[in-house]
Amino acid sequence: MSILSSFRIAPVVAAIIAAALQTAVLGYMVESRASILRNGADIRLKTLPVDPRDLLRGDYVILSYPISTIAKDIVTGEVPKVNGRERLVVRLKPGTDGLWTATEASFGTLAPEEGSVLLRTQPFDYYSVTDGVLPDSLFVSYGLERYYVPEGEGKVLEEARNQEQLEVEARVAKDGTPQIARLILRGEPVYDEPLY
């Protein structure tokens, strides 16, 4: 009888363990994002207009930045000789206007430097016509290209972005992972990202 009752308990125990694991994974995902917003280095980025056909899909605004185009003359170190999925580490420094710009990039690592922040790109397809020779520009993303807004509130942000009156404040973790912290519309904060 006790063997039979242990079989009945096993599925319940398995369900509890599965639920606990799922909760732990979700908690980790939320906390890793919140940790960046709580402890990351602050940077401020200018946004660029985006093709009007893709301005707003549902409840998010598409954002583009000058730091998303990396000129080959700021790329240092060894260039991959094989085409494939690559990441760049990009050094950002603040300008006199308070906006951060890309000053150096590498397919390898960059040493920390006072007054700068290292930002890690998302993986991107790198193709070279001649092995190891970069094209004039590399187009990268950082995971900062979408911002979700309440339904119906994206139009004002789209118009401001297209008029180059929208800026993004982001926070960057020590490993180079960024998170949007707030949007700034015509010099005034309009959306603050909550920690949770």
PDB file of C-alpha atoms in Angstrom, residues 3-180:
ATOM      1  CA  ILE A   3       4.465   1.741  -2.585  1.00  0.00           C
ATOM      2  CA  LEU A   4       1.206   2.595  -4.347  1.00  0.00           C
ATOM      3  CA  SER A   5       0.758   5.834  -2.410  1.00  0.00           C
ATOM      4  CA  SER A   6       4.350   6.900  -3.218  1.00  0.00           C
ATOM      5  CA  PHE A   7       3.481   6.650  -6.935  1.00  0.00           C
ATOM      6  CA  ARG A   8       0.555   8.979  -6.364  1.00  0.00           C
ATOM      7  CA  ILE A   9       2.763  11.517  -4.589  1.00  0.00           C
ATOM      8  CA  ALA A  10       5.552  11.443  -7.194  1.00  0.00           C
ATOM      9  CA  PRO A  11       3.600  13.387  -9.882  1.00  0.00           C
ATOM     10  CA  VAL A  12       2.667  16.035  -7.314  1.00  0.00           C
ATOM     11  CA  VAL A  13       6.289  16.362  -6.211  1.00  0.00           C
ATOM     12  CA  ALA A  14       7.418  16.532  -9.844  1.00  0.00           C
ATOM     13  CA  ALA A  15       4.880  19.282 -10.552  1.00  0.00           C
ATOM     14  CA  ILE A  16       6.074  21.286  -7.536  1.00  0.00           C
ATOM     15  CA  ILE A  17       9.712  20.926  -8.601  1.00  0.00           C
ATOM     16  CA  ALA A  18       8.859  21.975 -12.191  1.00  0.00           C
ATOM     17  CA  ALA A  19       6.934  25.023 -10.943  1.00  0.00           C
ATOM     18  CA  ALA A  20       9.799  25.992  -8.626  1.00  0.00           C
ATOM     19  CA  LEU A  21      12.327  25.742 -11.491  1.00  0.00           C
ATOM     20  CA  GLN A  22      10.164  27.844 -13.815  1.00  0.00           C
ATOM     21  CA  THR A  23       9.720  30.472 -11.110  1.00  0.00           C
ATOM     22  CA  ALA A  24      13.478  30.526 -10.485  1.00  0.00           C
ATOM     23  CA  VAL A  25      14.244  31.006 -14.200  1.00  0.00           C
ATOM     24  CA  LEU A  26      11.718  33.840 -14.531  1.00  0.00           C
ATOM     25  CA  GLY A  27      13.034  35.431 -11.337  1.00  0.00           C
ATOM     26  CA  TYR A  28      16.583  35.282 -12.688  1.00  0.00           C
ATOM     27  CA  MET A  29      15.534  36.958 -15.966  1.00  0.00           C
ATOM     28  CA  VAL A  30      13.714  39.772 -14.165  1.00  0.00           C
ATOM     29  CA  GLU A  31      16.482  40.282 -11.612  1.00  0.00           C
ATOM     30  CA  SER A  32      19.269  40.384 -14.235  1.00  0.00           C
ATOM     31  CA  ARG A  33      17.460  43.230 -16.043  1.00  0.00           C
ATOM     32  CA  ALA A  34      16.705  45.031 -12.763  1.00  0.00           C
ATOM     33  CA  SER A  35      20.345  44.658 -11.665  1.00  0.00           C
ATOM     34  CA  ILE A  36      21.507  46.532 -14.768  1.00  0.00           C
ATOM     35  CA  LEU A  37      18.969  49.311 -14.177  1.00  0.00           C
ATOM     36  CA  ARG A  38      19.973  49.518 -10.514  1.00  0.00           C
ATOM     37  CA  ASN A  39      23.775  49.327 -10.847  1.00  0.00           C
ATOM     38  CA  GLY A  40      24.737  49.995 -14.485  1.00  0.00           C
ATOM     39  CA  ALA A  41      26.729  52.950 -15.848  1.00  0.00           C
ATOM     40  CA  ASP A  42      24.528  55.739 -17.247  1.00  0.00           C
ATOM     41  CA  ILE A  43      24.839  56.789 -20.896  1.00  0.00           C
ATOM     42  CA  ARG A  44      22.681  59.076 -23.063  1.00  0.00           C
ATOM     43  CA  LEU A  45      22.123  58.365 -26.760  1.00  0.00           C
ATOM     44  CA  LYS A  46      20.696  60.327 -29.645  1.00  0.00           C
ATOM     45  CA  THR A  47      18.059  58.537 -31.728  1.00  0.00           C
ATOM     46  CA  LEU A  48      17.732  58.638 -35.516  1.00  0.00           C
ATOM     47  CA  PRO A  49      14.673  58.554 -37.781  1.00  0.00           C
ATOM     48  CA  VAL A  50      13.598  55.133 -39.050  1.00  0.00           C
ATOM     49  CA  ASP A  51      11.857  54.206 -42.303  1.00  0.00           C
ATOM     50  CA  PRO A  52       8.182  55.217 -41.778  1.00  0.00           C
ATOM     51  CA  ARG A  53       6.912  51.805 -42.939  1.00  0.00           C
ATOM     52  CA  ASP A  54       8.273  50.254 -39.719  1.00  0.00           C
ATOM     53  CA  LEU A  55       7.695  53.074 -37.244  1.00  0.00           C
ATOM     54  CA  LEU A  56       5.226  51.447 -34.900  1.00  0.00           C
ATOM     55  CA  ARG A  57       4.147  47.838 -34.743  1.00  0.00           C
ATOM     56  CA  GLY A  58       1.654  47.241 -32.050  1.00  0.00           C
ATOM     57  CA  ASP A  59       2.741  48.894 -28.831  1.00  0.00           C
ATOM     58  CA  TYR A  60       6.412  49.626 -29.333  1.00  0.00           C
ATOM     59  CA  VAL A  61       8.531  52.286 -30.992  1.00  0.00           C
ATOM     60  CA  ILE A  62      11.534  51.301 -33.119  1.00  0.00           C
ATOM     61  CA  LEU A  63      14.695  53.216 -32.194  1.00  0.00           C
ATOM     62  CA  SER A  64      17.915  53.682 -34.136  1.00  0.00           C
ATOM     63  CA  TYR A  65      21.179  55.296 -33.017  1.00  0.00           C
ATOM     64  CA  PRO A  66      24.315  56.789 -34.571  1.00  0.00           C
ATOM     65  CA  ILE A  67      26.306  54.220 -32.530  1.00  0.00           C
ATOM     66  CA  SER A  68      24.632  51.455 -34.565  1.00  0.00           C
ATOM     67  CA  THR A  69      26.859  52.290 -37.553  1.00  0.00           C
ATOM     68  CA  ILE A  70      30.488  51.469 -36.783  1.00  0.00           C
ATOM     69  CA  ALA A  71      33.032  52.974 -39.189  1.00  0.00           C
ATOM     70  CA  LYS A  72      35.850  50.573 -40.058  1.00  0.00           C
ATOM     71  CA  ASP A  73      38.476  53.150 -39.060  1.00  0.00           C
ATOM     72  CA  ILE A  74      37.546  52.846 -35.350  1.00  0.00           C
ATOM     73  CA  VAL A  75      37.790  49.029 -35.325  1.00  0.00           C
ATOM     74  CA  THR A  76      41.016  47.921 -33.647  1.00  0.00           C
ATOM     75  CA  GLY A  77      42.612  44.530 -33.172  1.00  0.00           C
ATOM     76  CA  GLU A  78      42.254  41.379 -35.206  1.00  0.00           C
ATOM     77  CA  VAL A  79      39.441  41.088 -37.735  1.00  0.00           C
ATOM     78  CA  PRO A  80      37.794  37.657 -38.140  1.00  0.00           C
ATOM     79  CA  LYS A  81      38.963  35.917 -41.281  1.00  0.00           C
ATOM     80  CA  VAL A  82      35.902  33.663 -41.424  1.00  0.00           C
ATOM     81  CA  ASN A  83      32.454  35.049 -42.150  1.00  0.00           C
ATOM     82  CA  GLY A  84      29.833  34.332 -39.514  1.00  0.00           C
ATOM     83  CA  ARG A  85      27.978  35.512 -36.421  1.00  0.00           C
ATOM     84  CA  GLU A  86      30.164  38.011 -34.571  1.00  0.00           C
ATOM     85  CA  ARG A  87      29.950  40.533 -31.725  1.00  0.00           C
ATOM     86  CA  LEU A  88      31.767  43.801 -31.260  1.00  0.00           C
ATOM     87  CA  VAL A  89      32.790  45.493 -28.051  1.00  0.00           C
ATOM     88  CA  VAL A  90      32.253  49.224 -28.585  1.00  0.00           C
ATOM     89  CA  ARG A  91      33.821  51.982 -26.481  1.00  0.00           C
ATOM     90  CA  LEU A  92      31.494  54.935 -25.915  1.00  0.00           C
ATOM     91  CA  LYS A  93      32.590  58.343 -24.661  1.00  0.00           C
ATOM     92  CA  PRO A  94      30.441  61.380 -23.851  1.00  0.00           C
ATOM     93  CA  GLY A  95      30.532  64.405 -26.113  1.00  0.00           C
ATOM     94  CA  THR A  96      30.284  68.011 -24.953  1.00  0.00           C
ATOM     95  CA  ASP A  97      26.510  67.825 -25.553  1.00  0.00           C
ATOM     96  CA  GLY A  98      26.197  64.916 -23.081  1.00  0.00           C
ATOM     97  CA  LEU A  99      25.437  62.384 -25.828  1.00  0.00           C
ATOM     98  CA  TRP A 100      27.674  59.314 -26.042  1.00  0.00           C
ATOM     99  CA  THR A 101      29.357  58.289 -29.288  1.00  0.00           C
ATOM    100  CA  ALA A 102      31.374  55.290 -30.446  1.00  0.00           C
ATOM    101  CA  THR A 103      35.111  55.988 -30.402  1.00  0.00           C
ATOM    102  CA  GLU A 104      36.613  52.489 -30.679  1.00  0.00           C
ATOM    103  CA  ALA A 105      35.424  48.952 -31.418  1.00  0.00           C
ATOM    104  CA  SER A 106      36.937  45.482 -31.408  1.00  0.00           C
ATOM    105  CA  PHE A 107      35.926  41.928 -32.282  1.00  0.00           C
ATOM    106  CA  GLY A 108      38.030  40.924 -29.261  1.00  0.00           C
ATOM    107  CA  THR A 109      38.211  42.776 -25.956  1.00  0.00           C
ATOM    108  CA  LEU A 110      38.934  46.364 -25.030  1.00  0.00           C
ATOM    109  CA  ALA A 111      40.594  47.421 -21.803  1.00  0.00           C
ATOM    110  CA  PRO A 112      38.484  49.531 -19.439  1.00  0.00           C
ATOM    111  CA  GLU A 113      39.304  53.218 -19.679  1.00  0.00           C
ATOM    112  CA  GLU A 114      38.344  56.057 -17.338  1.00  0.00           C
ATOM    113  CA  GLY A 115      35.489  58.180 -18.702  1.00  0.00           C
ATOM    114  CA  SER A 116      34.264  55.536 -21.132  1.00  0.00           C
ATOM    115  CA  VAL A 117      31.764  52.685 -21.182  1.00  0.00           C
ATOM    116  CA  LEU A 118      32.131  49.392 -23.051  1.00  0.00           C
ATOM    117  CA  LEU A 119      28.973  48.271 -24.817  1.00  0.00           C
ATOM    118  CA  ARG A 120      28.535  44.773 -26.266  1.00  0.00           C
ATOM    119  CA  THR A 121      26.619  44.368 -29.533  1.00  0.00           C
ATOM    120  CA  GLN A 122      24.120  41.665 -30.318  1.00  0.00           C
ATOM    121  CA  PRO A 123      25.514  38.920 -32.583  1.00  0.00           C
ATOM    122  CA  PHE A 124      25.439  40.030 -36.214  1.00  0.00           C
ATOM    123  CA  ASP A 125      26.292  38.464 -39.542  1.00  0.00           C
ATOM    124  CA  TYR A 126      29.743  39.554 -40.611  1.00  0.00           C
ATOM    125  CA  TYR A 127      30.643  39.087 -44.242  1.00  0.00           C
ATOM    126  CA  SER A 128      33.835  40.144 -45.925  1.00  0.00           C
ATOM    127  CA  VAL A 129      34.448  39.992 -49.656  1.00  0.00           C
ATOM    128  CA  THR A 130      38.140  39.599 -48.895  1.00  0.00           C
ATOM    129  CA  ASP A 131      38.923  37.627 -45.733  1.00  0.00           C
ATOM    130  CA  GLY A 132      39.806  39.950 -42.884  1.00  0.00           C
ATOM    131  CA  VAL A 133      39.010  43.181 -44.776  1.00  0.00           C
ATOM    132  CA  LEU A 134      36.162  45.196 -43.249  1.00  0.00           C
ATOM    133  CA  PRO A 135      33.508  46.999 -45.244  1.00  0.00           C
ATOM    134  CA  ASP A 136      33.406  50.779 -44.744  1.00  0.00           C
ATOM    135  CA  SER A 137      30.664  50.421 -42.094  1.00  0.00           C
ATOM    136  CA  LEU A 138      29.344  47.682 -39.845  1.00  0.00           C
ATOM    137  CA  PHE A 139      25.677  47.836 -38.845  1.00  0.00           C
ATOM    138  CA  VAL A 140      25.043  46.507 -35.335  1.00  0.00           C
ATOM    139  CA  SER A 141      22.323  46.425 -32.699  1.00  0.00           C
ATOM    140  CA  TYR A 142      22.566  46.461 -28.924  1.00  0.00           C
ATOM    141  CA  GLY A 143      19.157  45.302 -27.734  1.00  0.00           C
ATOM    142  CA  LEU A 144      18.050  48.940 -27.343  1.00  0.00           C
ATOM    143  CA  GLU A 145      16.116  49.152 -30.591  1.00  0.00           C
ATOM    144  CA  ARG A 146      12.564  48.730 -29.222  1.00  0.00           C
ATOM    145  CA  TYR A 147      10.730  50.576 -26.512  1.00  0.00           C
ATOM    146  CA  TYR A 148       7.290  49.442 -25.433  1.00  0.00           C
ATOM    147  CA  VAL A 149       4.754  52.152 -24.661  1.00  0.00           C
ATOM    148  CA  PRO A 150       1.140  52.198 -23.479  1.00  0.00           C
ATOM    149  CA  GLU A 151      -1.307  51.595 -26.303  1.00  0.00           C
ATOM    150  CA  GLY A 152      -1.880  54.674 -28.449  1.00  0.00           C
ATOM    151  CA  GLU A 153       1.031  56.723 -27.005  1.00  0.00           C
ATOM    152  CA  GLY A 154       3.645  55.909 -29.642  1.00  0.00           C
ATOM    153  CA  LYS A 155       2.691  58.532 -32.238  1.00  0.00           C
ATOM    154  CA  VAL A 156       4.171  61.481 -30.291  1.00  0.00           C
ATOM    155  CA  LEU A 157       7.394  59.555 -29.755  1.00  0.00           C
ATOM    156  CA  GLU A 158       7.589  58.586 -33.435  1.00  0.00           C
ATOM    157  CA  GLU A 159       7.198  62.209 -34.522  1.00  0.00           C
ATOM    158  CA  ALA A 160       9.785  63.425 -32.007  1.00  0.00           C
ATOM    159  CA  ARG A 161      12.194  60.666 -33.053  1.00  0.00           C
ATOM    160  CA  ASN A 162      11.804  61.598 -36.715  1.00  0.00           C
ATOM    161  CA  GLN A 163      12.522  65.238 -35.832  1.00  0.00           C
ATOM    162  CA  GLU A 164      15.570  64.075 -33.808  1.00  0.00           C
ATOM    163  CA  GLN A 165      14.019  65.391 -30.561  1.00  0.00           C
ATOM    164  CA  LEU A 166      13.993  62.040 -28.752  1.00  0.00           C
ATOM    165  CA  GLU A 167      16.895  60.728 -26.702  1.00  0.00           C
ATOM    166  CA  VAL A 168      17.407  57.563 -24.693  1.00  0.00           C
ATOM    167  CA  GLU A 169      19.121  57.200 -21.344  1.00  0.00           C
ATOM    168  CA  ALA A 170      20.437  53.683 -20.889  1.00  0.00           C
ATOM    169  CA  ARG A 171      22.358  51.869 -18.200  1.00  0.00           C
ATOM    170  CA  VAL A 172      25.174  49.487 -19.047  1.00  0.00           C
ATOM    171  CA  ALA A 173      26.249  46.529 -16.905  1.00  0.00           C
ATOM    172  CA  LYS A 174      29.922  45.713 -16.388  1.00  0.00           C
ATOM    173  CA  ASP A 175      29.661  42.962 -19.029  1.00  0.00           C
ATOM    174  CA  GLY A 176      28.465  45.529 -21.624  1.00  0.00           C
ATOM    175  CA  THR A 177      24.769  44.601 -21.572  1.00  0.00           C
ATOM    176  CA  PRO A 178      22.541  47.705 -21.847  1.00  0.00           C
ATOM    177  CA  GLN A 179      18.962  48.433 -20.739  1.00  0.00           C
ATOM    178  CA  ILE A 180      16.852  51.479 -21.582  1.00  0.00           C
TER     179      ILE A 180
END
